[in-house]
Amino acid sequence: AQRVTQPEKLLSVFKGAPVELKCNYSYSGSPELFWYVQYSRQRLQLLLRHISRESIKGFTADLNKGETSFHLKKPFAQEEDSAMYYCALSGAETSGSRLTFGEGTQLTVNP
Amino acid sequence: GAGVSQSPSNKVTEKGKDVELRCDPISGHTALYWYRQRLGQGLEFLIYFQGNSAPDKSGLPSDRFSAERTGESVSTLTIQRTQQEDSAVYLCASSLVGGRAGRNEQFFGPGTRLTVL
């Protein structure tokens, strides 16, 4: 079975402060991890994926297999980062690339 | 080009009625997914279509739920004899290919908000 846990439902920071959204996963095989974001009144969209090892909008996430974590980080948060963030996992043993999602973290960046 | 579209955007129905939700994927995308999102929860996988292969129905919560897809185009999700616990946002996503390939990014539609009274 695969499971994704986002321990914080709500996270509030001030503009310019660092932000870290936590994600832990449970999966026995080799997972593919993603972060999806949903801005207000917009549809869910991919933010980044661990295999790309890229920085998107200043966000990075490193897969730590030892700690089974895939935390999302940004050194200096901006107001436009306020959104709902979902961590998701795709397992090699499941068909296609069906995703298992965490419950999401609502990030608010205050001015 | 146009993204994934879904209709209706909102649906209110009475308990016991059947509902049909529609998804139009991005043209050329062979893989199509349905997810359900209950209030305050993450997305739950329901069903996956890949080309002409047999669909993966392992996420469907009961036999009241069914889905069809015609070739690589439109998909419909049908819920029979709706119950109040079926109230949720139903999201459709499509990707160029399925599987653990580099082109498997899922593009989501805006969702259909279903309310069962």
Coordinates of C-alpha atoms in Angstrom, one line a residue:
Chain A
A1 CA 0.0 0.0 0.0
Q2 CA 1.1 3.5 -0.6
R3 CA 0.4 6.5 1.5
V4 CA 1.3 10.2 1.5
T5 CA 1.2 12.3 4.7
Q6 CA 1.2 16.1 4.9
P7 CA 1.2 16.9 8.6
E8 CA 0.3 20.5 8.3
K9 CA -3.2 21.5 7.0
L10 CA -2.4 25.2 7.4
L11 CA 0.9 27.0 7.2
S12 CA 1.3 30.8 7.5
V13 CA 4.5 32.7 7.0
F14 CA 5.5 36.3 6.3
K15 CA 6.8 37.5 3.0
G16 CA 10.5 37.0 2.7
A17 CA 10.6 34.3 5.3
P18 CA 11.7 30.7 4.4
V19 CA 9.0 28.1 4.0
E20 CA 9.0 24.4 4.2
L21 CA 6.0 22.2 3.4
K22 CA 6.4 18.7 4.8
C23 CA 5.6 15.5 3.0
N24 CA 6.3 12.0 4.1
Y25 CA 5.4 8.9 2.2
S26 CA 5.1 5.2 2.7
Y27 CA 5.9 2.9 -0.2
S28 CA 7.9 -0.3 -0.4
G29 CA 9.2 0.2 -4.0
S30 CA 10.8 3.0 -5.9
P31 CA 8.4 5.9 -5.9
E32 CA 8.1 8.9 -8.2
L33 CA 7.2 12.0 -6.1
F34 CA 5.4 15.2 -7.2
W35 CA 4.2 18.5 -5.8
Y36 CA 1.0 19.9 -7.2
V37 CA -0.3 23.4 -6.5
Q38 CA -3.8 24.9 -6.7
Y39 CA -4.0 28.7 -6.7
S40 CA -7.3 30.4 -5.8
R41 CA -10.0 29.8 -8.5
Q42 CA -7.5 27.9 -10.7
R43 CA -7.2 24.2 -11.5
L44 CA -4.7 21.8 -10.0
Q45 CA -1.3 22.0 -11.7
L46 CA 2.1 20.3 -11.5
L47 CA 4.7 22.4 -9.6
L48 CA 7.6 20.0 -9.7
R49 CA 8.7 16.3 -9.8
H50 CA 11.7 14.8 -8.1
I51 CA 13.1 13.2 -11.2
S52 CA 13.5 16.6 -12.8
R53 CA 15.6 17.9 -10.0
E54 CA 14.7 21.4 -11.0
S55 CA 13.7 24.6 -9.2
I56 CA 10.3 26.0 -10.2
K57 CA 9.2 29.5 -9.0
G58 CA 12.1 29.3 -6.5
F59 CA 10.8 26.0 -5.0
T60 CA 12.9 22.9 -4.6
A61 CA 12.2 19.5 -3.2
D62 CA 14.6 16.7 -2.5
L63 CA 13.7 13.1 -2.2
N64 CA 15.1 11.6 1.0
K65 CA 14.6 7.8 0.7
G66 CA 16.1 7.3 4.2
E67 CA 13.6 9.5 5.8
T68 CA 10.9 8.8 3.2
S69 CA 10.3 12.5 2.8
F70 CA 9.9 14.9 -0.1
H71 CA 9.7 18.3 1.6
L72 CA 9.0 21.4 -0.5
K73 CA 11.2 24.4 0.3
K74 CA 11.6 28.0 -0.7
P75 CA 14.1 30.4 0.9
F76 CA 12.1 33.6 0.5
A77 CA 8.3 33.3 0.3
Q78 CA 6.2 35.6 -1.8
E79 CA 2.6 36.6 -1.5
E80 CA 1.8 35.0 -4.8
D81 CA 2.9 31.7 -3.3
S82 CA -0.3 31.5 -1.3
A83 CA -2.1 28.4 -2.5
M84 CA -3.0 24.9 -1.7
Y85 CA -0.1 22.4 -2.1
Y86 CA -0.5 18.7 -2.6
C87 CA 2.3 16.1 -2.4
A88 CA 1.7 13.1 -4.6
L89 CA 3.3 9.7 -5.2
S90 CA 3.3 7.3 -8.2
G91 CA 4.4 3.8 -7.6
A92 CA 6.1 1.5 -10.1
E93 CA 3.8 -1.4 -9.3
T94 CA 0.6 0.5 -10.0
S95 CA -0.7 0.8 -13.5
G96 CA -0.2 3.9 -15.4
S97 CA 0.9 6.8 -13.3
R98 CA -2.1 7.0 -11.0
L99 CA -1.3 9.3 -8.2
T100 CA -1.8 9.0 -4.4
F101 CA -2.2 12.4 -2.9
G102 CA -1.7 13.8 0.6
E103 CA -4.5 15.9 2.1
G104 CA -2.8 19.1 1.2
T105 CA -1.3 22.1 3.0
Q106 CA -2.9 25.6 2.7
L107 CA 0.0 28.1 2.5
T108 CA -0.7 31.7 3.3
V109 CA 2.1 34.3 2.8
N110 CA 1.3 37.4 4.7
P111 CA 2.6 40.9 3.6
Chain B
G1 CA -4.6 24.5 -27.1
A2 CA -7.6 23.9 -24.8
G3 CA -7.0 22.1 -21.6
V4 CA -9.0 19.4 -20.0
S5 CA -12.7 20.4 -19.7
Q6 CA -15.4 18.9 -17.5
S7 CA -19.1 19.3 -17.4
P8 CA -21.2 20.2 -15.6
S9 CA -19.2 22.4 -13.3
N10 CA -21.8 22.0 -10.6
K11 CA -24.5 19.3 -10.1
V12 CA -27.0 19.1 -7.4
T13 CA -29.1 16.0 -7.2
E14 CA -31.4 14.1 -4.9
K15 CA -30.4 11.0 -3.1
G16 CA -31.2 7.9 -5.2
K17 CA -30.9 9.6 -8.6
D18 CA -28.3 8.7 -11.2
V19 CA -25.7 11.3 -12.4
E20 CA -23.4 11.4 -15.4
L21 CA -20.2 13.5 -15.4
R22 CA -18.2 14.3 -18.5
C23 CA -14.6 14.8 -19.2
D24 CA -12.9 16.0 -22.4
P25 CA -9.2 15.3 -22.3
I26 CA -6.5 17.2 -24.1
S27 CA -6.4 16.1 -27.8
G28 CA -3.8 13.4 -28.3
H29 CA -3.6 12.4 -24.7
T30 CA -3.8 8.6 -24.4
A31 CA -4.2 8.4 -20.7
L32 CA -7.2 9.6 -18.7
Y33 CA -7.8 9.5 -14.9
W34 CA -10.7 10.2 -12.6
Y35 CA -10.2 11.3 -9.0
R36 CA -12.6 12.3 -6.3
Q37 CA -11.9 14.9 -3.7
R38 CA -14.1 15.1 -0.6
L39 CA -14.2 18.3 1.5
G40 CA -10.9 18.8 3.3
Q41 CA -9.3 15.7 1.9
G42 CA -6.8 14.8 -0.8
L43 CA -7.6 13.4 -4.1
E44 CA -8.6 9.7 -4.3
F45 CA -7.9 7.7 -7.5
L46 CA -11.0 6.2 -9.1
I47 CA -10.2 4.9 -12.5
Y48 CA -7.5 5.0 -15.3
F49 CA -7.9 4.6 -19.0
Q50 CA -4.9 4.0 -21.3
G51 CA -5.6 3.8 -25.0
N52 CA -7.5 0.7 -25.9
S53 CA -6.3 -1.3 -22.9
A54 CA -8.7 -2.5 -20.2
P55 CA -9.2 0.3 -17.7
D56 CA -7.9 0.1 -14.1
K57 CA -11.0 0.2 -12.1
S58 CA -9.4 -0.6 -8.8
G59 CA -10.2 2.8 -7.2
L60 CA -14.0 2.7 -7.8
P61 CA -15.6 2.7 -4.3
S62 CA -18.7 0.6 -5.2
D63 CA -20.5 -1.0 -8.1
R64 CA -22.7 2.1 -8.2
F65 CA -19.7 3.8 -9.9
S66 CA -18.8 3.1 -13.5
A67 CA -16.9 4.9 -16.3
E68 CA -16.5 4.7 -20.0
R69 CA -14.2 6.2 -22.5
T70 CA -14.6 6.2 -26.3
G71 CA -11.2 5.5 -27.8
E72 CA -8.9 8.3 -26.8
S73 CA -11.6 11.0 -26.4
V74 CA -14.4 11.8 -24.1
S75 CA -15.0 9.9 -20.8
T76 CA -18.1 9.7 -18.7
L77 CA -18.3 8.8 -15.1
T78 CA -21.7 7.5 -14.0
I79 CA -22.9 7.3 -10.4
Q80 CA -26.1 5.3 -9.9
R81 CA -28.4 5.7 -7.0
T82 CA -26.4 8.5 -5.5
Q83 CA -25.8 8.7 -1.8
Q84 CA -24.9 11.7 0.4
E85 CA -21.4 10.4 0.8
D86 CA -20.9 10.7 -2.9
S87 CA -20.9 14.5 -2.5
A88 CA -17.4 15.7 -3.6
V89 CA -15.5 17.3 -6.4
Y90 CA -14.8 14.9 -9.2
L91 CA -11.6 15.7 -11.1
C92 CA -10.5 14.4 -14.4
A93 CA -6.9 14.4 -15.7
S94 CA -5.2 13.4 -18.9
S95 CA -1.6 12.8 -19.8
L96 CA 0.2 12.2 -23.1
V97 CA 1.1 8.7 -22.0
G98 CA 0.6 6.6 -19.0
G99 CA 3.2 4.8 -17.0
R100 CA 6.5 5.9 -15.6
A101 CA 7.5 7.8 -18.7
G102 CA 8.8 11.4 -18.9
R103 CA 5.6 12.5 -20.7
N104 CA 3.3 11.4 -18.0
E105 CA 2.5 14.8 -16.5
Q106 CA -1.2 14.9 -15.6
F107 CA -3.2 17.9 -16.6
F108 CA -6.3 18.4 -14.5
G109 CA -9.7 19.7 -15.4
P110 CA -11.6 22.2 -13.3
G111 CA -13.7 19.5 -11.7
T112 CA -17.4 18.9 -11.2
R113 CA -18.8 19.7 -7.8
L114 CA -21.5 17.1 -7.0
T115 CA -23.9 17.7 -4.1
V116 CA -26.3 15.0 -3.2
L117 CA -29.2 16.2 -1.0

